[in-house]
Structures are given as structure tokens and as C-alpha cells.
Amino acid sequence: MNFSEKLYKIGEASSLLGVHPNTIRRWEREGKIKIVRIGGGHRRIPASEITRLMRKEAQISPVSSETDYEKGLRAFLDFVFTHCKNDHELVKRAIFVRDGYRCRICGSSEDLALKEKDPGLGIIEGNLMTICRKCSEFKEVSEKKEILEEKIEEQEKITRKKILNDLSPSGIAQRVAFGEILSAALVLNKFSLKELVVQSKSPEPLVRTFCERMEALGYLQKTESGYEIKIKVVE
Ligand SMILES: [Zn+2]
């Protein structure tokens, strides 16, 4: 893999590939998929692995029960995706035929369009699906909501320890002092520099440094009357 490529969570990969998340975990044990580990032992699947499996899935040899129609369709799809990938109209037609001119989500046959499951993965048969306009709009809204929920979830994992590390104090004494100012700031939530000095019983220059670094980290936001805490801290 190259280091700039997009990484997918197991849940994202499973919905792109149309398999259960447990199948992906099994593939990892069986050595059928390359998974990378990021911080905290979390597993991520590189985009190159998703596209490789999408291609492989499309090329699985026909089973004996496959009808002539299905064999013909498979040959047509293979031809289109091997030789005419850049012919958008033809690709669209091929996917519509494969999906029986029905929206893959609701089954409607009206207002159909071609949808890339993930625009980053490009024109691969497994990445394309027929979808109606209504489902497409609904899907975009729910995807945005998912991303937002994920961000909130990440935000909720911020601990005091993480904040104190991020503030990069010069030594133990400063770390302890920052800890006291942080406690005071969390109690006040919204405050002016003076109020924080009073509440934390700390020298003003140190409180100022604290606020500047917190603001640079995005943990604190400047308001008209002072500052406001922008994060939820778990103990
Ligand atoms: Zn639909």
C-alpha cells in the first residue's frame, strides 16, 4: 500500500463489498485481505484492498447453475469494464442491465442513476450500483449524518490526560498548573481571562499561555467576552 491512500473502517469496507463485517475479520485470519493497524489497535482496510476485492468479486467464475443469460451478461460486463471503462453511457447501461433496471435500495424503476458507492474508488464494477433519485438524496443525507456522528464520537473520547499532553507543558510543575487551570476552565465553561485567573488561583501569564494553546488546539474558542470550551471531556 502507499501511505497516502484512504483507509476504511471494517463497517465501511463491509458495506462497500456487500459482506458482513465478520466475513472481513475471517478473511483477515485466512490471509485473504491485508488490514493495517492504526493507533489504539484499530483495524483499517486500505482503498487498494477494497478495489482489489471488488475486481475479484466480479471475476468469480460462473457456477454451473448459471443460465446462458447470466453467462452472457457476465461476458458483457467483463468486456465493458476491461475495454470501455471511460464510456460513461455504456458503463451506466451495463450496470442498469446487471441490476435489472431497478434501484438496488428500494426496487423502484423510476428516475434511475448510476451511483459510485465510494467516489474515491472509481469505475470498478463492484463500486457501481443503480439507484433512484429519491434513495440517492436520502443516502447522501444519512451519510453526512453518519460522518457527523462519528466526529462527535471522537470528540467524546477526549480525556484530561490527552488535553494535558497536547498542551505540551515544559515540565511536571507546569503540567500540574495546567491541570488546575483546566479544572477551573471546565467548571466555568464560558469565561474571561480574569475569571479564569480568579477561579484557578493561577498567575495570569500562565493562564494566558493555557488559553492560547487550548485555542490553537481547537479545544477553546474565543468569544466576544472571553473564551468558551468547545469539547466534552471524559474523566
Ligand atoms: Zn430507490
Short mmCIF file of C-alpha atoms and ligand atoms in Angstrom, two decimals:
data_model
loop_
_atom_site.label_atom_id
_atom_site.label_comp_id
_atom_site.label_asym_id
_atom_site.label_seq_id
_atom_site.Cartn_x
_atom_site.Cartn_y
_atom_site.Cartn_z
CA MET A 1 0.00 0.00 0.00
CA ASN A 2 1.08 3.58 -0.37
CA PHE A 3 0.88 5.76 2.70
CA SER A 4 -1.41 8.43 1.33
CA GLU A 5 -4.23 6.11 0.36
CA LYS A 6 -7.60 6.23 2.06
CA LEU A 7 -8.26 3.79 4.89
CA TYR A 8 -11.69 2.34 5.58
CA LYS A 9 -13.20 1.11 8.80
CA ILE A 10 -14.40 -2.51 8.86
CA GLY A 11 -18.02 -1.34 8.76
CA GLU A 12 -17.39 0.88 5.73
CA ALA A 13 -15.49 -1.85 3.92
CA SER A 14 -18.20 -4.41 4.61
CA SER A 15 -20.92 -2.20 3.15
CA LEU A 16 -18.79 -1.40 0.08
CA LEU A 17 -18.07 -5.06 -0.53
CA GLY A 18 -21.56 -6.20 0.43
CA VAL A 19 -20.41 -8.68 3.06
CA HIS A 20 -20.88 -8.99 6.83
CA PRO A 21 -18.16 -7.35 8.98
CA ASN A 22 -17.40 -10.80 10.43
CA THR A 23 -16.58 -12.02 6.91
CA ILE A 24 -13.87 -9.36 6.69
CA ARG A 25 -12.48 -10.41 10.07
CA ARG A 26 -12.47 -14.05 8.86
CA TRP A 27 -10.70 -13.04 5.62
CA GLU A 28 -8.04 -11.38 7.72
CA ARG A 29 -7.47 -14.58 9.72
CA GLU A 30 -7.34 -16.57 6.48
CA GLY A 31 -4.87 -14.10 4.96
CA LYS A 32 -7.26 -13.13 2.16
CA ILE A 33 -7.22 -9.42 2.95
CA LYS A 34 -4.49 -7.05 4.04
CA ILE A 35 -5.50 -4.99 7.05
CA VAL A 36 -3.42 -2.29 8.68
CA ARG A 37 -3.46 -1.29 12.32
CA ILE A 38 -3.57 2.32 13.33
CA GLY A 39 -3.25 3.85 16.79
CA GLY A 40 -5.17 2.08 19.55
CA GLY A 41 -5.06 -1.24 17.67
CA HIS A 42 -7.90 -0.16 15.35
CA ARG A 43 -8.09 -2.03 12.07
CA ARG A 44 -8.34 -0.24 8.76
CA ILE A 45 -8.61 -1.53 5.20
CA PRO A 46 -6.61 0.34 2.50
CA ALA A 47 -8.52 1.50 -0.59
CA SER A 48 -6.28 -0.67 -2.79
CA GLU A 49 -7.53 -3.77 -0.97
CA ILE A 50 -11.17 -2.75 -1.43
CA THR A 51 -10.69 -2.22 -5.18
CA ARG A 52 -8.73 -5.49 -5.48
CA LEU A 53 -11.56 -7.43 -3.82
CA MET A 54 -14.19 -5.63 -5.88
CA ARG A 55 -12.44 -6.74 -9.07
CA LYS A 56 -12.00 -10.26 -7.75
CA GLU A 57 -15.67 -10.49 -6.80
CA ALA A 58 -16.67 -9.52 -10.34
CA GLN A 59 -14.40 -12.19 -11.83
CA ILE A 60 -15.55 -15.14 -9.73
CA SER A 61 -16.00 -17.94 -12.24
CA PRO A 62 -19.56 -18.77 -13.16
CA VAL A 63 -21.22 -21.57 -11.21
CA SER A 64 -22.63 -24.45 -13.22
CA SER A 65 -26.23 -23.46 -12.47
CA GLU A 66 -25.71 -20.13 -14.21
CA THR A 67 -28.03 -19.64 -17.16
CA ASP A 68 -26.92 -18.62 -20.63
CA TYR A 69 -28.37 -15.20 -19.95
CA GLU A 70 -26.21 -14.81 -16.82
CA LYS A 71 -23.13 -16.06 -18.66
CA GLY A 72 -23.79 -13.60 -21.47
CA LEU A 73 -24.31 -10.78 -19.02
CA ARG A 74 -21.09 -11.62 -17.22
CA ALA A 75 -19.16 -11.60 -20.50
CA PHE A 76 -20.75 -8.27 -21.46
CA LEU A 77 -19.86 -6.73 -18.08
CA ASP A 78 -16.29 -8.05 -18.24
CA PHE A 79 -15.92 -6.62 -21.75
CA VAL A 80 -17.28 -3.21 -20.75
CA PHE A 81 -15.12 -2.94 -17.65
CA THR A 82 -11.99 -4.17 -19.41
CA HIS A 83 -12.20 -2.18 -22.63
CA CYS A 84 -14.78 0.63 -22.31
CA LYS A 85 -14.42 1.89 -18.75
CA ASN A 86 -14.31 5.50 -19.93
CA ASP A 87 -17.54 5.29 -21.90
CA HIS A 88 -19.82 6.57 -19.19
CA GLU A 89 -23.04 5.87 -21.08
CA LEU A 90 -22.07 2.28 -21.80
CA VAL A 91 -20.93 1.67 -18.22
CA LYS A 92 -24.23 3.06 -16.99
CA ARG A 93 -26.20 0.85 -19.38
CA ALA A 94 -24.22 -2.21 -18.30
CA ILE A 95 -24.87 -1.61 -14.60
CA PHE A 96 -28.56 -0.91 -15.26
CA VAL A 97 -28.82 -4.23 -17.13
CA ARG A 98 -26.95 -6.06 -14.36
CA ASP A 99 -29.31 -4.59 -11.73
CA GLY A 100 -32.41 -5.33 -13.84
CA TYR A 101 -33.23 -1.61 -14.28
CA ARG A 102 -34.20 -1.40 -10.61
CA CYS A 103 -32.94 0.76 -7.74
CA ARG A 104 -30.76 -1.51 -5.62
CA ILE A 105 -32.16 0.01 -2.45
CA CYS A 106 -35.92 0.32 -2.95
CA GLY A 107 -36.55 -1.59 -6.18
CA SER A 108 -38.10 1.38 -7.99
CA SER A 109 -37.65 1.58 -11.76
CA GLU A 110 -38.11 5.36 -12.00
CA ASP A 111 -35.54 8.15 -12.12
CA LEU A 112 -32.58 5.79 -12.15
CA ALA A 113 -29.00 6.94 -11.97
CA LEU A 114 -25.57 5.40 -11.65
CA LYS A 115 -24.03 5.76 -8.22
CA GLU A 116 -20.47 5.16 -7.06
CA LYS A 117 -20.60 3.62 -3.60
CA ASP A 118 -17.40 5.48 -2.79
CA PRO A 119 -16.28 8.14 -5.31
CA GLY A 120 -12.65 7.58 -4.30
CA LEU A 121 -12.65 4.03 -5.67
CA GLY A 122 -13.53 4.88 -9.26
CA ILE A 123 -15.02 2.87 -12.11
CA ILE A 124 -14.94 -0.70 -10.86
CA GLU A 125 -17.98 -2.88 -11.34
CA GLY A 126 -18.27 -3.65 -7.62
CA ASN A 127 -18.21 0.05 -6.79
CA LEU A 128 -21.19 0.90 -9.00
CA MET A 129 -24.87 0.47 -8.39
CA THR A 130 -28.22 1.53 -9.81
CA ILE A 131 -30.02 3.89 -7.51
CA CYS A 132 -33.14 6.04 -7.86
CA ARG A 133 -33.06 9.78 -7.26
CA LYS A 134 -35.05 9.56 -4.01
CA CYS A 135 -32.74 6.96 -2.48
CA SER A 136 -29.70 8.85 -3.70
CA GLU A 137 -30.78 12.02 -1.94
CA PHE A 138 -31.71 10.13 1.20
CA LYS A 139 -28.41 8.25 1.18
CA GLU A 140 -26.39 11.45 0.94
CA VAL A 141 -28.22 12.91 3.92
CA SER A 142 -27.73 9.78 6.02
CA GLU A 143 -24.05 9.54 5.04
CA LYS A 144 -23.48 13.12 6.15
CA LYS A 145 -25.25 12.34 9.42
CA GLU A 146 -23.02 9.30 9.92
CA ILE A 147 -19.87 11.36 9.41
CA LEU A 148 -21.13 13.94 11.89
CA GLU A 149 -21.97 11.28 14.48
CA GLU A 150 -18.52 9.80 14.04
CA LYS A 151 -16.92 13.18 14.68
CA ILE A 152 -18.97 13.67 17.84
CA GLU A 153 -18.00 10.19 18.99
CA GLU A 154 -14.32 11.01 18.51
CA GLN A 155 -14.78 14.27 20.34
CA GLU A 156 -16.29 12.49 23.31
CA LYS A 157 -13.16 10.44 23.77
CA ILE A 158 -11.08 13.46 24.76
CA THR A 159 -9.69 12.92 28.24
CA ARG A 160 -7.96 15.31 30.64
CA LYS A 161 -4.78 13.33 30.12
CA LYS A 162 -4.94 13.85 26.34
CA ILE A 163 -5.51 17.59 26.76
CA LEU A 164 -2.63 17.92 29.21
CA ASN A 165 -0.34 16.02 26.83
CA ASP A 166 -1.48 18.16 23.89
CA LEU A 167 -0.73 21.33 25.86
CA SER A 168 2.91 20.12 25.96
CA PRO A 169 3.89 21.60 29.32
CA SER A 170 7.57 22.32 29.89
CA GLY A 171 7.76 20.09 32.97
CA ILE A 172 5.86 18.48 35.82
CA ALA A 173 5.24 21.78 37.64
CA GLN A 174 3.68 23.33 34.53
CA ARG A 175 1.65 20.19 33.89
CA VAL A 176 0.18 20.36 37.41
CA ALA A 177 -0.54 24.07 36.97
CA PHE A 178 -2.21 23.46 33.58
CA GLY A 179 -4.24 20.70 35.26
CA GLU A 180 -5.59 23.17 37.81
CA ILE A 181 -6.41 25.76 35.17
CA LEU A 182 -8.11 23.08 33.07
CA SER A 183 -10.27 22.01 36.03
CA ALA A 184 -11.30 25.61 36.60
CA ALA A 185 -11.99 26.13 32.88
CA LEU A 186 -14.18 23.02 32.75
CA VAL A 187 -16.19 24.22 35.74
CA LEU A 188 -16.73 27.68 34.24
CA ASN A 189 -17.22 26.51 30.62
CA LYS A 190 -17.53 30.14 29.45
CA PHE A 191 -15.18 32.68 30.98
CA SER A 192 -12.99 35.73 30.57
CA LEU A 193 -9.25 35.55 31.16
CA LYS A 194 -9.69 37.34 34.52
CA GLU A 195 -12.42 34.97 35.70
CA LEU A 196 -10.19 32.01 34.89
CA VAL A 197 -7.28 33.59 36.78
CA VAL A 198 -9.51 34.00 39.84
CA GLN A 199 -11.15 30.58 39.63
CA SER A 200 -7.86 28.71 39.11
CA LYS A 201 -5.85 30.85 41.55
CA SER A 202 -3.06 30.84 38.94
CA PRO A 203 -0.75 33.59 37.65
CA GLU A 204 -2.14 35.49 34.67
CA PRO A 205 0.76 34.82 32.22
CA LEU A 206 0.34 31.08 32.73
CA VAL A 207 -3.45 31.28 32.28
CA ARG A 208 -2.87 33.28 29.11
CA THR A 209 -0.47 30.63 27.78
CA PHE A 210 -3.01 27.94 28.66
CA CYS A 211 -5.78 29.75 26.78
CA GLU A 212 -3.61 30.39 23.72
CA ARG A 213 -2.55 26.75 23.45
CA MET A 214 -6.10 25.48 24.10
CA GLU A 215 -7.39 27.77 21.38
CA ALA A 216 -4.71 26.63 18.92
CA LEU A 217 -5.70 23.02 19.64
CA GLY A 218 -9.36 23.82 18.95
CA TYR A 219 -10.38 22.96 22.50
CA LEU A 220 -11.23 26.54 23.30
CA GLN A 221 -12.93 29.17 21.19
CA LYS A 222 -12.62 32.94 21.54
CA THR A 223 -15.93 34.70 22.10
CA GLU A 224 -16.81 38.39 22.43
CA SER A 225 -16.50 38.28 26.21
CA GLY A 226 -13.69 35.76 26.56
CA TYR A 227 -13.49 32.03 25.87
CA GLU A 228 -15.73 29.02 25.60
CA ILE A 229 -14.88 25.32 25.99
CA LYS A 230 -15.57 23.50 22.70
CA ILE A 231 -15.16 19.90 23.80
CA LYS A 232 -16.67 17.32 26.07
CA VAL A 233 -14.09 15.81 28.39
CA VAL A 234 -14.42 12.29 29.76
CA GLU A 235 -12.90 11.50 33.13
ZN ZN B 1 -34.68 3.82 -4.64
#
